[in-house]
C-alpha positions as a LaTeX table, in Angstrom:
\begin{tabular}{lrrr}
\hline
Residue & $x$ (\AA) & $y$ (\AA) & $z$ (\AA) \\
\hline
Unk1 & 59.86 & $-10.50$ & $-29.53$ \\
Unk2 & 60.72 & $-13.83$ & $-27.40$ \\
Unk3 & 64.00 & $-13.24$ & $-27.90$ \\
Unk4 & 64.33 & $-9.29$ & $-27.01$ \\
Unk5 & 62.48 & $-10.23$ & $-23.54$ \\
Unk6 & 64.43 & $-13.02$ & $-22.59$ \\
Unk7 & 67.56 & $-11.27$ & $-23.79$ \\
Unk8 & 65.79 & $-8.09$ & $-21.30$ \\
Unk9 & 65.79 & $-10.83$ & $-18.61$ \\
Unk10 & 69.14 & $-11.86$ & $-18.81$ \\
Unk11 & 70.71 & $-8.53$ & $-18.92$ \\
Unk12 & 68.36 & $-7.92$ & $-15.65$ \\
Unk13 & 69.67 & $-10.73$ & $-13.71$ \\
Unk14 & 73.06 & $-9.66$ & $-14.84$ \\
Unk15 & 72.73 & $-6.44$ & $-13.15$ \\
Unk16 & 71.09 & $-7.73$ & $-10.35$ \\
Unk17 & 74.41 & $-10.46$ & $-9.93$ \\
Unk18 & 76.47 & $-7.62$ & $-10.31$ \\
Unk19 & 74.87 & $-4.99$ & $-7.80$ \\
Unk20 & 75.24 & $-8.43$ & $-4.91$ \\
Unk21 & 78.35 & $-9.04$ & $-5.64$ \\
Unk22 & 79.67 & $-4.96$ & $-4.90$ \\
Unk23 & 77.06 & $-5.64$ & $-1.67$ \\
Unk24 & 79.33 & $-8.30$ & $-0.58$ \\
Unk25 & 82.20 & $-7.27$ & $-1.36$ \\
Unk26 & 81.74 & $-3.84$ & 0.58 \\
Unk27 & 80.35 & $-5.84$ & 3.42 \\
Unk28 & 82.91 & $-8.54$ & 3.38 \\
Unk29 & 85.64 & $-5.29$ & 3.55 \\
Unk30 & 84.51 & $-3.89$ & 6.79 \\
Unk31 & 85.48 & $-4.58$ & 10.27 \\
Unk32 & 84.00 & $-6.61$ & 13.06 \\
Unk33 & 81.26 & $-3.58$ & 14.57 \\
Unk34 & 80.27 & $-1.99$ & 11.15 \\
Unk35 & 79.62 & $-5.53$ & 10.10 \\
Unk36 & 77.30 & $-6.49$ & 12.91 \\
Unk37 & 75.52 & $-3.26$ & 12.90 \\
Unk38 & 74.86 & $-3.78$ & 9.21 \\
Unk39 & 73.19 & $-7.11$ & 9.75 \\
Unk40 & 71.37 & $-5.88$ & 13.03 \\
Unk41 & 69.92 & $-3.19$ & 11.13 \\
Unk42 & 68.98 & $-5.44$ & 8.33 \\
Unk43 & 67.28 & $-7.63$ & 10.44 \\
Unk44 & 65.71 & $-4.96$ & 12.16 \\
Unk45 & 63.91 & $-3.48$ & 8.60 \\
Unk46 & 63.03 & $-7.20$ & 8.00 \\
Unk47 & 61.06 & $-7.46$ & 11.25 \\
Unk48 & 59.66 & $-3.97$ & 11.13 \\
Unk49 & 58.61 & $-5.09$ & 7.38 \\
Unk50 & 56.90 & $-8.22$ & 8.56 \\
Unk51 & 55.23 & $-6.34$ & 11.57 \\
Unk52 & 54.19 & $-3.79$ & 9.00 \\
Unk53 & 52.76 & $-6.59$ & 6.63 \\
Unk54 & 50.90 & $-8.21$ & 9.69 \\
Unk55 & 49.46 & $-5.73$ & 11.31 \\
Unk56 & 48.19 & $-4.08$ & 7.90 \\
Unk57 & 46.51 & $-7.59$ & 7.32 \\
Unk58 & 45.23 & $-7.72$ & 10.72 \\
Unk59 & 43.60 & $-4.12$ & 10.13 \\
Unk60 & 41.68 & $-5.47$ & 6.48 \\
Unk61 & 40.61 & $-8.39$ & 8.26 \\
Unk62 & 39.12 & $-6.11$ & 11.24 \\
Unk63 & 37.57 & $-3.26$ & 8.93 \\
Unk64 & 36.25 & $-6.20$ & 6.58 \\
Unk65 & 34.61 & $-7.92$ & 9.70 \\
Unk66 & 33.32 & $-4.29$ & 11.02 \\
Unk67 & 31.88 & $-4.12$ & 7.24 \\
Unk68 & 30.38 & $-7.61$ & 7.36 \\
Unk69 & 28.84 & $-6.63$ & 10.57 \\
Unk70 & 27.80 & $-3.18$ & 9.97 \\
Unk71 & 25.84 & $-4.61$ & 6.71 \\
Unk72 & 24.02 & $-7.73$ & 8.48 \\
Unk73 & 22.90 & $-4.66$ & 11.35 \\
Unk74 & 21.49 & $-2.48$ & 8.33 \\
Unk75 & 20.01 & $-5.43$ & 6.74 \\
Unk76 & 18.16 & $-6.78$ & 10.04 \\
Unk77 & 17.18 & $-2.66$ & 10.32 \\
Unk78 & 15.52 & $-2.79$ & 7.23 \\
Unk79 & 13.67 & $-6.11$ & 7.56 \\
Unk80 & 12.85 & $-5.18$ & 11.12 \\
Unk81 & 11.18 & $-1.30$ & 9.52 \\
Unk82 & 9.50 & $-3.02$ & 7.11 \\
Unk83 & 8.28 & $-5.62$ & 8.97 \\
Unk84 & 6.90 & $-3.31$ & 11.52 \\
Unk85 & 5.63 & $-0.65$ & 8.79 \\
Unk86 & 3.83 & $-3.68$ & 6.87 \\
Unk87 & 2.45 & $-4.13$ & 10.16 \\
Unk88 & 0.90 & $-1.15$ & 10.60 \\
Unk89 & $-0.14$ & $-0.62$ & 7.21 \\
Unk90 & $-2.32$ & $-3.81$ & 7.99 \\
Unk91 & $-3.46$ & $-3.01$ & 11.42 \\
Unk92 & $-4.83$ & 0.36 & 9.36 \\
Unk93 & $-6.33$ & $-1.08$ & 6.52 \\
Unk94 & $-8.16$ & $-3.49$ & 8.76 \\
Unk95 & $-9.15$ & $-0.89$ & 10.98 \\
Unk96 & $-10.55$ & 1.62 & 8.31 \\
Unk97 & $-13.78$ & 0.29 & 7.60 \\
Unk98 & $-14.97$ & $-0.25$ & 11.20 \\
Unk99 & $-14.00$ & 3.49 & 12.01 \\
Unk100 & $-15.28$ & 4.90 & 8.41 \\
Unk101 & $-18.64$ & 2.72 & 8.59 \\
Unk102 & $-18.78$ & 4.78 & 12.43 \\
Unk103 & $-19.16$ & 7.77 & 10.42 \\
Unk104 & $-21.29$ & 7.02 & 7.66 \\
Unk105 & $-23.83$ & 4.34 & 8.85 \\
Unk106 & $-27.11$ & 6.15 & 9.46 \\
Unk107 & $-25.98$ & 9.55 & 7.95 \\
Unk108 & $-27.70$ & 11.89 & 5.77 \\
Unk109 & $-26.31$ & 12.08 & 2.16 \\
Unk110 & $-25.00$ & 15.57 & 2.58 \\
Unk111 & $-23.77$ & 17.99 & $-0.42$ \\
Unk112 & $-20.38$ & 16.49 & 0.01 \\
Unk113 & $-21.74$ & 13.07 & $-0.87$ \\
Unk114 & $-24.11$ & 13.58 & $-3.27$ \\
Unk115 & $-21.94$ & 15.62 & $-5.91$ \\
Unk116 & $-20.09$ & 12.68 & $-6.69$ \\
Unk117 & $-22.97$ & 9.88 & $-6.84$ \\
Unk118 & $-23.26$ & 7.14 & $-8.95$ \\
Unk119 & $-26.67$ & 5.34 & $-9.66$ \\
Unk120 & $-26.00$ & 1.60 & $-8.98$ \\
Unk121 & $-29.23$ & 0.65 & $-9.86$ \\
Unk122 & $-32.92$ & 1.77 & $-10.87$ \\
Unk123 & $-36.70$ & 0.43 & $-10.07$ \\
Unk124 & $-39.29$ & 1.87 & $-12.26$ \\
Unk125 & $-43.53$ & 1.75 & $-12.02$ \\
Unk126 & $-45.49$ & 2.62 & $-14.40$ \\
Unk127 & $-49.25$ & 2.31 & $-14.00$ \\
Unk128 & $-51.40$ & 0.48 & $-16.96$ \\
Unk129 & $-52.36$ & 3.53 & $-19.25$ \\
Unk130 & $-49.32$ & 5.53 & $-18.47$ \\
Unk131 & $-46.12$ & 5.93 & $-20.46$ \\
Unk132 & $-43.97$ & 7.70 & $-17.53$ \\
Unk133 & $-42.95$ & 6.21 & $-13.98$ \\
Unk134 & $-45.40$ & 6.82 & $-10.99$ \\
Unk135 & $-42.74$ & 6.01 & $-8.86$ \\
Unk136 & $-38.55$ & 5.69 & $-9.69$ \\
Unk137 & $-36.43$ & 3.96 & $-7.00$ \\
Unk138 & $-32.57$ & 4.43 & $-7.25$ \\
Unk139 & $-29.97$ & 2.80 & $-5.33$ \\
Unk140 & $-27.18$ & 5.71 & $-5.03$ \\
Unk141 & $-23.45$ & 5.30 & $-4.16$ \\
Unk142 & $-20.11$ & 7.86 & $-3.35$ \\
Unk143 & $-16.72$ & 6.80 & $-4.31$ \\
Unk144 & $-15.72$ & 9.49 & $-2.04$ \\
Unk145 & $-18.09$ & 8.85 & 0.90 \\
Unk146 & $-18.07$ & 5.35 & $-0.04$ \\
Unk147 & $-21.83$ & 4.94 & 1.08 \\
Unk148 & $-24.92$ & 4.10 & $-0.44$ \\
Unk149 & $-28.34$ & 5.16 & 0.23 \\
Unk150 & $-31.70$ & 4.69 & $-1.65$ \\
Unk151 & $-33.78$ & 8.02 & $-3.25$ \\
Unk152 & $-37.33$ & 7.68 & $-3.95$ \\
Unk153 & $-39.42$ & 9.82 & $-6.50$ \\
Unk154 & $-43.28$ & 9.38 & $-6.01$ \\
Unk155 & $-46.20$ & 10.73 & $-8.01$ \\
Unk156 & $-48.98$ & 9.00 & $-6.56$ \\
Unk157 & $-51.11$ & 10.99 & $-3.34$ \\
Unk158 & $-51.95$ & 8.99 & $-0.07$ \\
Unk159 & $-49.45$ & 6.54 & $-0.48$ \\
Unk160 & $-46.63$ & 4.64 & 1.52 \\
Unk161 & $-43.01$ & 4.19 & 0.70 \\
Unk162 & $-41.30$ & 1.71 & 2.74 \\
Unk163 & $-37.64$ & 1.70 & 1.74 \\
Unk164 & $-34.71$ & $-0.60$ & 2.93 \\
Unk165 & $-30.89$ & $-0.66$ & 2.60 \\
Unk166 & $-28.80$ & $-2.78$ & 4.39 \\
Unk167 & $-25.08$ & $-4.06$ & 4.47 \\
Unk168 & $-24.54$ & $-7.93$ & 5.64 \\
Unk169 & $-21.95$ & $-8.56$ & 8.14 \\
Unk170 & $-18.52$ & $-9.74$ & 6.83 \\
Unk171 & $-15.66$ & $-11.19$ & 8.25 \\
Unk172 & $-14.23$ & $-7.76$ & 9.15 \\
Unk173 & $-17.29$ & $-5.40$ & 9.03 \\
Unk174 & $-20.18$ & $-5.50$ & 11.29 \\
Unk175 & $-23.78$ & $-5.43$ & 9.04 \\
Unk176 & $-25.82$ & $-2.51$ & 9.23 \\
Unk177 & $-29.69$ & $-1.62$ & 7.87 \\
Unk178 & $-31.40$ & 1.93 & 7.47 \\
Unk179 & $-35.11$ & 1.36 & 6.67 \\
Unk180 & $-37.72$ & 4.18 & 6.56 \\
Unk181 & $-41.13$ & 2.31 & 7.05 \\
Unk182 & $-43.47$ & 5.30 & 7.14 \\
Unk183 & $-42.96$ & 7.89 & 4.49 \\
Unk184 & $-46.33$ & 9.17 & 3.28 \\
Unk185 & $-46.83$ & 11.21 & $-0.03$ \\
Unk186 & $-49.09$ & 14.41 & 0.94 \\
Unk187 & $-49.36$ & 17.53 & $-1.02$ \\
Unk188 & $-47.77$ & 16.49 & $-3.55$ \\
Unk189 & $-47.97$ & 19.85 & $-5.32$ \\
Unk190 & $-44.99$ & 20.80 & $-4.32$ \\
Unk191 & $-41.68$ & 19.11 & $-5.76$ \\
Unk192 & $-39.90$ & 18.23 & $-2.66$ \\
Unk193 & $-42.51$ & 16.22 & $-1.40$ \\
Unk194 & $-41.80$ & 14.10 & $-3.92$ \\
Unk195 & $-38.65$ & 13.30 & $-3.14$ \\
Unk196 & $-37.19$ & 11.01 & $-0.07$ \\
Unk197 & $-34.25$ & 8.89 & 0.72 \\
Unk198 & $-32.83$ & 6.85 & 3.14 \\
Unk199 & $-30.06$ & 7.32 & 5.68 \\
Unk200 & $-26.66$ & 6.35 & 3.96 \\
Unk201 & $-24.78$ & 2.93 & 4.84 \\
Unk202 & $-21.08$ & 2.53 & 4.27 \\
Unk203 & $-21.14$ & 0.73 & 1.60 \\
Unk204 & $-17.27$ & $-0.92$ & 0.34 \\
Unk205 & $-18.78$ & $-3.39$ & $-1.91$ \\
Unk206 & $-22.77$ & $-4.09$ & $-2.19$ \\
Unk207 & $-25.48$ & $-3.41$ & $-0.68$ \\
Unk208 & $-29.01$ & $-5.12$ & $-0.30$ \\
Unk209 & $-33.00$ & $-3.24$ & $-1.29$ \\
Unk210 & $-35.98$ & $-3.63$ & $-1.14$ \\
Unk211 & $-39.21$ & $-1.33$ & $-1.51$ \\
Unk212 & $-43.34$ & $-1.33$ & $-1.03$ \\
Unk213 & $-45.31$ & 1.20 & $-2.10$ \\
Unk214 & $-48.59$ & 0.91 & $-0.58$ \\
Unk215 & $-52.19$ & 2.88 & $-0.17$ \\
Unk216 & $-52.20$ & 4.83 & 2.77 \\
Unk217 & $-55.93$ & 4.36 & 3.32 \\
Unk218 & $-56.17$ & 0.42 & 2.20 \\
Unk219 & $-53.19$ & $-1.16$ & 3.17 \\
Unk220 & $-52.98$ & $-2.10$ & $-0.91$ \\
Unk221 & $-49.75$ & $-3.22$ & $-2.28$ \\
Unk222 & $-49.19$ & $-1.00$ & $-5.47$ \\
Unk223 & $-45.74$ & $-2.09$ & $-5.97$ \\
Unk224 & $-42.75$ & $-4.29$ & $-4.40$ \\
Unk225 & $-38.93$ & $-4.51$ & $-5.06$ \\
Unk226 & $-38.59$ & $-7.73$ & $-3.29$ \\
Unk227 & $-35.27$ & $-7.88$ & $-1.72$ \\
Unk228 & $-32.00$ & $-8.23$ & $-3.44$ \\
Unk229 & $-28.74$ & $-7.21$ & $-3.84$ \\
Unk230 & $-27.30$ & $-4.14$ & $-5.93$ \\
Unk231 & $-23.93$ & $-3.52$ & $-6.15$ \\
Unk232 & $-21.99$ & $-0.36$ & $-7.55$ \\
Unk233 & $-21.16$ & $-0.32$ & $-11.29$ \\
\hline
\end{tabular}
């Protein structure tokens, strides 16, 4: 194989010897003129060659610049939109709470909220000789409303519920408390009466309760949730 392609190589530069040496002899036959218009012209398709070469390296170098540049603008583009969008993403997250705690704080739990409530937490009393509650106390929450509220069920005639919710203030969310200090059981034959809540708070995270349940006539303490903190499940 060696061989064959240096023997391929020989023959080529044979030829090639051969086809220079008819060149110059053809050229080396003419007169004066056709022989300086010969080498004019083939200095003129080495110069329009060069040119040629130059000016298509000159045009790679400008489109590859104009590349360069056009990807460091679309890069800087991007950075700069998501800069700005990560920037308003924030600016709405940290406004959301503020503007949704607007809306909820001090709110009745309507339809809309209660359909989807979740009891964080429940307070029972039971009076000595009795096997069912007097009086059950539930903290409620919405995942969709995201509020909390406290329900009351009470038994007992001529009493006071006192009932407290409250939110602390945070770094980002101003506190907030809904308290009903005067709810009084009368007539207690009907249902409903049984039954009272609290306005809602928005409520992100956890809440604090407490409760007193006291005789409307005495002033006696029955029963007392002291205050603490309930948070949803």
């Amino acid at each position: 194989m060696t061989k064959f392609i240096i023997r391929r190589f020989m023959d080529g530069l044979g030829s090639l010897h051969k086809l220079v040496a008819k060149c110059w002899t053809w050229f080396t036959n003419l007169s004066f003129w056709p022989k300086l218009a010969a080498v004019l012209a083939s200095l003129v398709a080495i110069t329009v060659a060069i040119t040629g070469v130059i000016v298509a390296s000159s045009t790679i170098k400008a489109n590859e610049s104009t590349i360069q540049k056009n990807e460091a603008d679309t890069k800087k583009a991007a950075a700069e939109a998501a800069q700005a969008a990560s920037a308003s993403a924030s600016a709405s997250l940290a406004a959301l709470p503020s503007e949704k705690a607007k809306n909820i704080d001090g709110s009745s739990p309507d339809a809309l909220c209660k359909n989807d409530f979740l009891e964080w937490a429940t307070f029972n009393f039971v009076q000595p000789n009795s096997e069912k509650p007097a009086t059950t106390m539930r903290v409620l929450g919405s995942e969709l409303c995201t509020s909390a509220w406290v329900h009351v069920f009470n038994t007992l005639e001529g009493t006071r519920v006192e009932k407290t919710i409250e939110r602390i203030d945070a770094p980002d969310l101003k506190g907030h408390q809904e308290s009903t200090p005067n709810d009084i059981s009368t007539n207690l034959t009907n249902e409903l009466n049984k039954n009272s809540f609290s306005m809602q708070v928005f409520a992100p995270g956890c809440v604090w309760v407490s409760f007193v349940l006291t005789r409307v006539d005495s002033g006696e303490v029955l029963w007392e949730v002291p205050r603490q903190q309930v948070c949803k499940p």
